[in-house]
Every structure is written in structure tokens, then in C-alpha cells.
């Protein structure tokens, strides 16, 4: 007589959604964006191991990765420190953003893709919700997705590759500008004009609105960084 057996549990081990290295990297980015680790601050491996609860090997890998992103710099006498972004470097980053984002907004307006417009509106709604809840990490995430959607809809994959390579440094600057007085109102209002111009199929207006938004953010970032530079003298 054959005895029916209970089905055996699979032996496969589920892989965690994120590795310890990835989680440590996210925590370090957040700490730098929030200025828990301020520009110029030393990053001591032993202390980071204790704070993050990971091995020195992981800490070293994370620091090397952050260095490639421009958030960490290695000084010969001091070792790894939080990198300082100068006002001039910020100006250059925003100049690149202005040209590429303006071009993408124009192309998106001219293509008039209903699905793309709906996706942009959904991203913009998330941005407003995040601002309303004072959830700055969510603002950064939703804003990055807004621009990813914009460039994809415009068919500007090469341009997005350039912007995306600067995303971490852009978010570092954005993490400062979005917390300044009035930015939670002015920023979304400027982005609203971009979306409205795209919906109306007005390429020139979409380009101008995107440029104005970037110029406004650039002026804020350069002022804040200039103040940091003067305070460090």
C-alpha cells in the first residue's frame, strides 16, 4: 500500500531583498544628505563599523563607492572625509541639468504621449504629497522618478544617462535646497508649470519652465554653499 507523503518544503534559501553592503550604502548616503555627517567631516572606519553594525570590509567598499559618486574624498593626511561641493561645482552641475532637462521637456511636449503625461502627473502628485508630509527622502525619490519619466518619454536616453550619472550629487544639492524657506511652495509651483506646458504641447514654454526651475534651485544651492565656504575659512 502506497503511503501519500506530505509535500516537502523547498530547500532554496530566499535571497534578502538587499545585501548588507547595499543597506549600509543607503544609510551612509542618507547620513550625508541629512548632514549628520557634515562636509569635511572625517569618516573613521572603526566608528562607522560600530554605527552601521557591519564589518570593516563592507565599510571600505561603501566608502570607495561613495567616492566614485563624489560624496566622499580621500585626503592624504586625514583619510576619507565627506566631500565638499563648491559653489562653482554646483553651478556647473545645474548648467548641465538646465540644458538637458529643458531639451527633454520640449521634446516631451512636442510628442504629446497621453501615457507619458499621465505618468508625469502621477510622479508630480507624489512629489506634492511628500512635500506636504515633510518627507524629504520621499521628495528626492519622487523627483528623481519624475525626471527619469520625463527623459524616457522624450526619448532622450543618452541625455538621461548623463543626468543619471550625476543623480547622487544632484540629490545631495537637492537635499539642501528643498529644505530652505518657501521651497516647498516654489519648487512644486515651478514643476507644475513644466507639466502644464507639456500637457498643452507648448515646447518652448516647457523648455523655459524647466530652465527657470533649475536656475532657481541653482541660485539657492550656490548661496548655501558660498555660506558654507565662508564659514569654514
XYZ file of N, CA and C in Angstrom:
699
model
N 0.854 -1.189 0.000
C 0.000 0.000 0.000
C 0.888 1.235 0.000
N 0.633 2.103 -0.903
C 1.444 3.317 -1.028
C 0.951 4.378 -0.063
N 1.888 4.940 0.683
C 1.526 5.999 1.629
C 1.825 7.359 0.998
N 0.797 8.211 1.047
C 0.982 9.548 0.499
C 1.868 10.358 1.430
N 2.826 11.016 0.885
C 3.735 11.835 1.688
C 3.358 13.321 1.578
N 3.571 14.005 2.689
C 3.352 15.450 2.659
C 4.374 16.073 1.717
N 3.966 17.074 0.935
C 4.941 17.737 0.050
C 6.061 18.362 0.868
N 7.266 18.159 0.399
C 8.436 18.656 1.131
C 8.634 20.143 0.859
N 9.076 20.856 1.914
C 9.375 22.276 1.759
C 10.588 22.442 0.848
N 10.571 23.429 -0.025
C 11.740 23.650 -0.894
C 12.952 24.034 -0.064
N 14.119 23.630 -0.523
C 15.351 23.910 0.190
C 15.953 25.272 -0.167
N 15.458 25.875 -1.251
C 16.064 27.122 -1.714
C 15.996 28.202 -0.629
N 17.115 28.859 -0.434
C 17.191 29.949 0.539
C 16.839 31.249 -0.169
N 15.838 31.937 0.356
C 15.448 33.204 -0.254
C 16.542 34.242 -0.040
N 16.883 34.915 -1.104
C 17.906 35.956 -1.012
C 17.263 37.218 -0.442
N 17.889 37.849 0.546
C 17.349 39.101 1.064
C 17.195 40.125 -0.055
N 16.209 40.989 0.067
C 15.964 41.995 -0.970
C 17.206 42.837 -1.209
N 17.933 43.154 -0.131
C 19.148 43.953 -0.259
C 20.253 43.347 0.594
N 21.475 43.454 0.106
C 22.614 42.949 0.866
C 22.975 43.947 1.966
N 23.810 43.500 2.903
C 24.290 44.395 3.961
C 25.036 45.584 3.358
N 25.785 45.319 2.305
C 26.538 46.398 1.654
C 25.586 47.447 1.092
N 24.529 46.993 0.423
C 23.566 47.933 -0.158
C 22.852 48.739 0.919
N 22.486 48.061 2.016
C 21.815 48.750 3.119
C 22.751 49.770 3.775
N 24.017 49.389 3.949
C 24.990 50.304 4.550
C 25.226 51.508 3.642
N 25.257 51.253 2.331
C 25.449 52.340 1.370
C 24.291 53.333 1.446
N 23.062 52.828 1.525
C 21.895 53.704 1.625
C 21.940 54.528 2.908
N 22.317 53.885 4.021
C 22.389 54.585 5.305
C 23.432 55.706 5.262
N 24.557 55.434 4.621
C 25.610 56.445 4.542
C 25.183 57.611 3.660
N 24.523 57.319 2.539
C 24.021 58.404 1.689
C 23.050 59.281 2.468
N 22.111 58.633 3.169
C 21.131 59.376 3.955
C 21.817 60.248 5.003
N 22.837 59.708 5.650
C 23.547 60.452 6.697
C 24.261 61.673 6.118
N 24.778 61.538 4.892
C 25.445 62.665 4.244
C 24.418 63.684 3.758
N 23.329 63.202 3.145
C 22.292 64.117 2.661
C 21.668 64.917 3.800
N 21.462 64.275 4.938
C 20.834 64.939 6.085
C 21.842 65.769 6.889
N 23.111 65.707 6.468
C 24.217 66.397 7.141
C 24.450 65.896 8.563
N 24.062 64.662 8.814
C 24.521 64.014 10.042
C 26.045 63.931 9.999
N 26.556 63.637 8.796
C 27.982 63.764 8.529
C 28.152 65.004 7.665
N 28.720 66.041 8.225
C 28.798 67.319 7.531
C 29.979 67.364 6.565
N 29.917 68.249 5.563
C 31.039 68.390 4.621
C 32.347 68.615 5.351
N 33.364 67.855 4.975
C 34.678 67.964 5.599
C 34.879 67.057 6.793
N 33.795 66.408 7.273
C 33.906 65.541 8.447
C 34.692 64.278 8.112
N 35.563 63.854 9.046
C 36.317 62.618 8.858
C 35.384 61.421 8.988
N 35.646 60.396 8.189
C 34.871 59.160 8.226
C 35.813 58.053 8.699
N 35.780 57.784 9.986
C 36.686 56.814 10.594
C 36.081 55.415 10.487
N 36.820 54.501 9.872
C 36.299 53.155 9.612
C 35.812 52.468 10.879
N 36.610 52.524 11.936
C 36.236 51.850 13.180
C 34.898 52.365 13.716
N 34.727 53.668 13.705
C 33.478 54.273 14.195
C 32.296 53.880 13.308
N 32.516 53.863 11.999
C 31.436 53.505 11.071
C 31.034 52.048 11.238
N 32.004 51.180 11.507
C 31.674 49.764 11.746
C 30.715 49.640 12.924
N 30.995 50.390 13.988
C 30.157 50.330 15.175
C 28.781 50.939 14.916
N 28.746 52.060 14.226
C 27.472 52.744 13.988
C 26.574 51.973 13.020
N 27.178 51.374 11.998
C 26.403 50.650 10.987
C 26.172 49.185 11.364
N 27.036 48.653 12.239
C 26.913 47.256 12.621
C 27.352 46.299 11.528
N 28.360 46.709 10.754
C 28.864 45.863 9.668
C 30.383 45.755 9.780
N 30.950 44.891 8.963
C 32.388 44.654 9.009
C 33.175 45.795 8.392
N 34.463 45.823 8.688
C 35.333 46.849 8.109
C 35.430 46.681 6.594
N 35.358 45.438 6.121
C 35.402 45.201 4.674
C 34.243 45.903 3.981
N 33.034 45.786 4.551
C 31.854 46.432 3.957
C 31.997 47.946 4.026
N 32.478 48.463 5.155
C 32.658 49.910 5.297
C 33.607 50.433 4.230
N 34.706 49.715 3.998
C 35.665 50.154 2.982
C 35.048 50.137 1.581
N 34.274 49.102 1.284
C 33.605 49.027 -0.019
C 32.625 50.187 -0.195
N 31.875 50.484 0.870
C 30.905 51.577 0.820
C 31.602 52.914 0.602
N 32.698 53.146 1.322
C 33.433 54.399 1.171
C 34.004 54.544 -0.237
N 34.499 53.446 -0.793
C 35.018 53.503 -2.168
C 33.905 53.845 -3.149
N 32.716 53.250 -2.934
C 31.586 53.524 -3.819
C 31.161 54.987 -3.702
N 31.079 55.496 -2.485
C 30.688 56.893 -2.273
C 31.699 57.854 -2.882
N 32.960 57.420 -2.933
C 33.984 58.259 -3.564
C 33.737 58.369 -5.064
N 33.312 57.260 -5.697
C 33.017 57.313 -7.135
C 31.810 58.198 -7.411
N 30.920 58.340 -6.424
C 29.736 59.183 -6.585
C 30.002 60.649 -6.252
N 31.201 60.934 -5.752
C 31.549 62.303 -5.429
C 31.117 62.755 -4.051
N 30.647 61.817 -3.217
C 30.197 62.189 -1.873
C 31.294 62.062 -0.827
N 32.332 61.303 -1.149
C 33.460 61.104 -0.231
C 34.751 61.423 -0.976
N 35.680 62.022 -0.272
C 37.010 62.297 -0.831
C 38.045 61.734 0.130
N 39.145 61.243 -0.414
C 40.222 60.704 0.427
C 41.371 61.695 0.462
N 41.671 62.184 1.666
C 42.755 63.145 1.854
C 43.991 62.395 2.349
N 45.135 62.760 1.833
C 46.363 62.026 2.149
C 46.660 62.021 3.650
N 46.425 63.130 4.314
C 46.761 63.223 5.730
C 45.620 62.801 6.646
N 44.363 62.907 6.159
C 43.215 62.692 7.037
C 42.426 61.431 6.716
N 42.629 60.850 5.551
C 41.837 59.700 5.150
C 40.503 60.133 4.556
N 39.487 59.250 4.555
C 38.201 59.589 3.936
C 37.467 60.696 4.707
N 36.929 61.650 3.962
C 36.098 62.702 4.551
C 34.857 62.886 3.677
N 33.840 63.532 4.219
C 32.676 63.896 3.414
C 33.118 64.983 2.443
N 32.913 64.751 1.164
C 33.388 65.693 0.147
C 32.640 67.019 0.240
N 33.351 68.084 -0.050
C 32.740 69.412 -0.116
C 32.417 69.727 -1.571
N 31.185 70.115 -1.831
C 30.807 70.595 -3.162
C 30.940 72.103 -3.148
N 31.731 72.648 -4.059
C 31.920 74.096 -4.096
C 30.764 74.761 -4.840
N 30.619 76.053 -4.633
C 29.571 76.803 -5.332
C 29.777 76.716 -6.842
N 31.040 76.733 -7.284
C 31.317 76.657 -8.725
C 30.958 75.283 -9.290
N 31.250 74.221 -8.535
C 30.865 72.880 -8.994
C 29.347 72.762 -9.102
N 28.633 73.331 -8.124
C 27.174 73.312 -8.164
C 26.670 74.045 -9.402
N 27.279 75.191 -9.703
C 26.872 75.952 -10.886
C 27.006 75.112 -12.143
N 28.122 74.372 -12.256
C 28.335 73.540 -13.441
C 27.306 72.416 -13.537
N 27.011 71.797 -12.390
C 26.018 70.716 -12.380
C 24.657 71.231 -12.819
N 24.270 72.388 -12.306
C 22.967 72.949 -12.666
C 22.933 73.418 -14.120
N 24.052 73.865 -14.641
C 24.104 74.247 -16.053
C 23.808 73.045 -16.943
N 24.430 71.914 -16.601
C 24.188 70.674 -17.360
C 22.722 70.278 -17.245
N 22.200 70.304 -16.020
C 20.791 69.966 -15.809
C 19.874 70.864 -16.635
N 20.130 72.167 -16.621
C 19.256 73.097 -17.313
C 19.146 72.802 -18.799
N 20.284 72.594 -19.424
C 20.288 72.319 -20.868
C 19.557 71.015 -21.184
N 19.893 69.952 -20.453
C 19.341 68.636 -20.762
C 17.863 68.516 -20.363
N 17.491 69.048 -19.204
C 16.098 68.954 -18.770
C 15.195 69.843 -19.617
N 15.697 71.010 -20.011
C 14.913 71.873 -20.892
C 14.653 71.215 -22.231
N 15.679 70.570 -22.776
C 15.536 69.870 -24.056
C 14.548 68.719 -23.942
N 14.616 67.973 -22.823
C 13.699 66.848 -22.630
C 12.261 67.325 -22.472
N 12.062 68.420 -21.742
C 10.715 68.955 -21.552
C 10.126 69.400 -22.885
N 10.941 70.032 -23.721
C 10.471 70.469 -25.041
C 10.051 69.266 -25.891
N 10.917 68.243 -25.942
C 10.622 67.061 -26.750
C 9.375 66.343 -26.243
N 9.228 66.262 -24.933
C 8.069 65.593 -24.347
C 6.785 66.335 -24.709
N 6.835 67.666 -24.686
C 5.667 68.468 -25.049
C 5.305 68.264 -26.513
N 6.300 68.169 -27.355
C 6.052 68.024 -28.788
C 5.515 66.647 -29.153
N 5.847 65.622 -28.357
C 5.394 64.269 -28.673
C 3.952 64.017 -28.249
N 3.502 64.677 -27.208
C 2.111 64.574 -26.757
C 1.652 63.119 -26.581
N 2.380 62.376 -25.782
C 2.047 60.983 -25.472
C 1.172 60.966 -24.216
N -0.113 60.598 -24.332
C -1.026 60.622 -23.177
C -0.525 59.778 -22.009
N 0.050 58.611 -22.303
C 0.547 57.737 -21.238
C 1.708 58.391 -20.497
N 2.588 59.040 -21.248
C 3.737 59.706 -20.621
C 3.274 60.876 -19.757
N 2.313 61.624 -20.256
C 1.795 62.760 -19.499
C 1.135 62.282 -18.208
N 0.378 61.198 -18.299
C -0.257 60.639 -17.099
C 0.790 60.185 -16.091
N 1.881 59.591 -16.578
C 2.950 59.130 -15.686
C 3.637 60.314 -15.009
N 3.857 61.396 -15.764
C 4.462 62.591 -15.184
C 3.553 63.195 -14.109
N 2.253 63.229 -14.395
C 1.308 63.775 -13.419
C 1.287 62.928 -12.144
N 1.403 61.615 -12.302
C 1.432 60.726 -11.133
C 2.685 60.982 -10.298
N 3.824 61.152 -10.950
C 5.069 61.449 -10.235
C 4.964 62.794 -9.521
N 4.389 63.768 -10.219
C 4.260 65.099 -9.631
C 3.325 65.072 -8.417
N 2.278 64.265 -8.483
C 1.371 64.125 -7.337
C 2.114 63.550 -6.129
N 3.017 62.595 -6.386
C 3.824 62.021 -5.297
C 4.744 63.068 -4.694
N 5.300 63.935 -5.537
C 6.181 64.992 -5.046
C 5.419 65.928 -4.112
N 4.213 66.340 -4.533
C 3.418 67.247 -3.706
C 3.017 66.595 -2.390
N 2.674 65.311 -2.446
C 2.300 64.592 -1.227
C 3.486 64.505 -0.269
N 4.659 64.247 -0.823
C 5.865 64.146 0.011
C 6.207 65.487 0.648
N 6.079 66.560 -0.116
C 6.317 67.893 0.443
C 5.316 68.187 1.556
N 4.046 67.847 1.329
C 3.001 68.117 2.316
C 3.268 67.379 3.620
N 3.854 66.200 3.518
C 4.167 65.420 4.707
C 5.559 65.675 5.248
N 6.259 66.658 4.648
C 7.637 66.984 5.050
C 8.532 65.745 5.028
N 8.279 64.856 4.057
C 9.057 63.623 3.911
C 10.124 63.866 2.846
N 11.272 64.387 3.264
C 12.295 64.778 2.307
C 12.885 63.606 1.514
N 13.135 62.430 2.129
C 13.596 61.297 1.313
C 12.608 60.936 0.208
N 11.306 61.029 0.513
C 10.285 60.727 -0.497
C 10.273 61.789 -1.592
N 10.544 63.052 -1.219
C 10.639 64.121 -2.222
C 11.766 63.814 -3.199
N 12.918 63.416 -2.664
C 14.068 63.099 -3.520
C 13.755 61.932 -4.451
N 13.154 60.885 -3.902
C 12.848 59.697 -4.699
C 11.843 60.011 -5.799
N 10.766 60.737 -5.446
C 9.728 61.046 -6.431
C 10.233 62.011 -7.496
N 11.111 62.939 -7.105
C 11.655 63.900 -8.070
C 12.571 63.202 -9.067
N 13.396 62.282 -8.571
C 14.249 61.504 -9.480
C 13.396 60.719 -10.463
N 12.305 60.114 -9.977
C 11.419 59.344 -10.857
C 10.726 60.257 -11.861
N 10.376 61.472 -11.448
C 9.757 62.438 -12.372
C 10.677 62.688 -13.562
N 11.943 62.957 -13.280
C 12.863 63.261 -14.371
C 13.216 62.020 -15.185
N 13.297 60.869 -14.539
C 13.522 59.638 -15.306
C 12.381 59.440 -16.307
N 11.157 59.655 -15.857
C 9.980 59.528 -16.716
C 10.002 60.559 -17.834
N 10.400 61.790 -17.501
C 10.457 62.865 -18.497
C 11.433 62.527 -19.615
N 12.641 62.099 -19.242
C 13.645 61.791 -20.264
C 13.248 60.559 -21.083
N 12.642 59.568 -20.430
C 12.197 58.374 -21.161
C 11.122 58.744 -22.170
N 10.166 59.569 -21.753
C 9.082 59.979 -22.650
C 9.601 60.802 -23.827
N 10.675 61.551 -23.579
C 11.250 62.389 -24.626
C 12.167 61.595 -25.562
N 12.454 60.337 -25.204
C 13.362 59.529 -26.000
C 14.806 59.983 -25.880
N 15.136 60.613 -24.751
C 16.484 61.163 -24.542
C 17.292 60.242 -23.624
N 17.546 59.018 -24.093
C 18.228 58.054 -23.239
C 19.688 58.421 -22.980
N 20.370 59.005 -23.969
C 21.763 59.412 -23.763
C 21.818 60.569 -22.767
N 20.933 61.526 -22.933
C 20.882 62.667 -22.012
C 20.569 62.201 -20.598
N 19.634 61.235 -20.480
C 19.322 60.722 -19.142
C 20.523 60.014 -18.531
N 21.302 59.331 -19.351
C 22.498 58.670 -18.845
C 23.458 59.670 -18.218
N 23.566 60.846 -18.852
C 24.443 61.889 -18.313
C 23.885 62.423 -16.996
N 22.587 62.738 -16.992
C 21.949 63.251 -15.771
C 21.998 62.196 -14.669
N 21.717 60.955 -15.040
C 21.681 59.877 -14.046
C 23.051 59.666 -13.399
N 24.109 59.896 -14.168
C 25.459 59.754 -13.601
C 25.728 60.812 -12.536
N 24.935 61.887 -12.560
C 25.076 62.965 -11.579
C 23.982 62.915 -10.515
N 23.114 61.894 -10.579
C 21.943 61.865 -9.710
C 22.288 61.987 -8.230
N 23.304 61.256 -7.782
C 23.639 61.301 -6.358
C 24.090 62.703 -5.955
N 24.920 63.335 -6.798
C 25.383 64.687 -6.484
C 24.235 65.697 -6.609
N 23.345 65.466 -7.574
C 22.169 66.329 -7.702
C 21.297 66.211 -6.466
N 21.085 64.982 -5.999
C 20.258 64.779 -4.808
C 20.925 65.357 -3.563
N 22.243 65.347 -3.539
C 22.956 65.971 -2.419
C 22.634 67.468 -2.375
N 22.690 68.105 -3.532
C 22.343 69.526 -3.606
C 20.855 69.731 -3.343
N 20.040 68.849 -3.930
C 18.588 68.978 -3.763
C 18.182 68.813 -2.304
N 18.897 67.961 -1.572
C 18.568 67.745 -0.164
C 18.761 69.018 0.651
N 19.613 69.922 0.154
C 19.792 71.214 0.822
C 18.724 72.211 0.372
N 18.508 72.296 -0.940
C 17.618 73.336 -1.458
C 16.161 73.116 -1.076
N 15.706 71.835 -1.023
C 14.286 71.588 -0.771
C 13.883 71.915 0.662
N 14.876 72.093 1.540
C 14.565 72.390 2.939
C 14.630 73.879 3.264
N 14.951 74.702 2.257
C 15.016 76.139 2.510
C 13.611 76.731 2.555
N 13.503 77.875 3.206
C 12.206 78.521 3.401
C 11.521 78.819 2.067
N 10.278 78.377 1.936
C 9.482 78.659 0.752
C 9.665 77.689 -0.394
N 10.688 76.822 -0.312
C 10.951 75.926 -1.444
C 9.859 74.877 -1.603
N 9.203 74.503 -0.496
C 8.130 73.506 -0.585
C 6.931 74.051 -1.352
N 6.877 75.373 -1.510
C 5.811 76.011 -2.297
C 6.322 76.357 -3.695
N 7.474 77.043 -3.745
C 8.005 77.497 -5.026
C 8.402 76.344 -5.943
N 9.054 75.320 -5.372
C 9.513 74.198 -6.192
C 8.375 73.499 -6.916
N 7.341 73.025 -6.185
C 6.215 72.384 -6.861
C 5.496 73.303 -7.842
N 5.408 74.601 -7.521
C 4.739 75.538 -8.435
C 5.496 75.631 -9.754
N 6.823 75.633 -9.676
C 7.634 75.694 -10.897
C 7.504 74.398 -11.702
N 7.457 73.268 -11.008
C 7.293 71.988 -11.703
C 5.898 71.878 -12.308
N 4.910 72.475 -11.648
C 3.553 72.480 -12.182
C 3.517 73.164 -13.549
N 4.288 74.250 -13.700
C 4.336 74.958 -14.981
C 4.970 74.085 -16.072
N 5.949 73.268 -15.677
C 6.549 72.343 -16.656
C 5.492 71.352 -17.140
N 4.781 70.755 -16.200
C 3.766 69.756 -16.538
C 2.663 70.371 -17.392
N 2.201 71.552 -17.035
C 1.112 72.201 -17.781
C 1.542 72.528 -19.204
N 2.777 72.973 -19.376
C 3.263 73.289 -20.720
C 3.385 72.027 -21.569
N 3.815 70.936 -20.952
C 3.903 69.663 -21.667
C 2.518 69.196 -22.083
N 1.559 69.264 -21.168
C 0.182 68.849 -21.474
C -0.402 69.681 -22.617
N -0.043 70.972 -22.657
C -0.573 71.871 -23.687
C 0.179 71.744 -25.010
N 1.238 70.943 -25.025
C 2.004 70.761 -26.252
C 2.837 71.968 -26.627
N 3.190 72.784 -25.633
C 3.945 74.014 -25.892
C 5.421 73.777 -25.548
N 6.168 73.397 -26.565
C 7.563 73.030 -26.358
C 8.425 74.149 -25.814
N 8.280 75.352 -26.379
C 9.100 76.481 -25.932
C 8.809 76.812 -24.467
N 7.538 76.777 -24.094
C 7.168 77.091 -22.708
C 7.666 76.012 -21.742
N 7.612 74.761 -22.183
C 8.100 73.663 -21.336
C 9.595 73.804 -21.106
N 10.325 74.144 -22.180
C 11.765 74.355 -22.072
C 12.067 75.510 -21.123
N 11.348 76.620 -21.275
C 11.580 77.801 -20.440
C 11.245 77.516 -18.977
N 10.163 76.770 -18.747
C 9.764 76.452 -17.372
C 10.799 75.555 -16.698
N 11.325 74.585 -17.455
C 12.350 73.692 -16.904
C 13.623 74.475 -16.566
N 14.010 75.390 -17.468
C 15.203 76.202 -17.228
C 15.023 77.091 -15.996
N 13.845 77.690 -15.852
C 13.588 78.564 -14.720
C 13.653 77.800 -13.397
N 13.114 76.578 -13.412
C 13.141 75.743 -12.206
C 14.574 75.434 -11.796
N 15.398 75.093 -12.768
C 16.799 74.764 -12.489
C 17.566 76.003 -12.032
N 17.325 77.149 -12.683
C 18.014 78.379 -12.294
C 17.685 78.777 -10.864
N 16.435 78.602 -10.483
C 16.013 78.926 -9.123
C 16.732 78.045 -8.107
N 16.776 76.733 -8.381
C 17.459 75.805 -7.484
C 18.957 76.094 -7.446
N 19.530 76.445 -8.595
C 20.958 76.736 -8.680
C 21.323 77.932 -7.803
N 20.508 78.971 -7.848
C 20.787 80.176 -7.062
C 20.773 79.857 -5.563
N 19.809 79.029 -5.148
C 19.723 78.651 -3.732
C 20.950 77.839 -3.324
N 21.290 76.835 -4.124
C 22.419 75.955 -3.798
C 23.727 76.727 -3.734
N 23.952 77.609 -4.703
C 25.201 78.365 -4.712
C 25.296 79.297 -3.501
N 24.166 79.878 -3.096
C 24.171 80.742 -1.915
C 24.520 79.942 -0.658
N 23.892 78.767 -0.500
C 24.152 77.939 0.675
C 25.595 77.468 0.717
N 26.113 77.059 -0.438
C 27.489 76.559 -0.487
C 28.490 77.687 -0.263
N 28.183 78.863 -0.786
C 29.055 80.010 -0.554
C 29.121 80.340 0.929
N 27.978 80.248 1.600
C 27.947 80.498 3.043
C 28.765 79.443 3.799
N 28.694 78.176 3.352
C 29.496 77.131 3.978
C 30.982 77.387 3.793
N 31.355 77.792 2.575
C 32.761 78.054 2.276
C 33.286 79.205 3.138
N 32.499 80.250 3.307
C 32.927 81.400 4.089
C 33.031 81.032 5.575
N 32.094 80.173 6.033
C 32.097 79.772 7.444
C 33.304 78.895 7.774
N 33.828 78.174 6.774
C 34.949 77.259 7.014
C 36.296 77.950 6.985
N 36.322 79.232 6.554
C 37.592 79.957 6.468
C 38.112 80.340 7.850
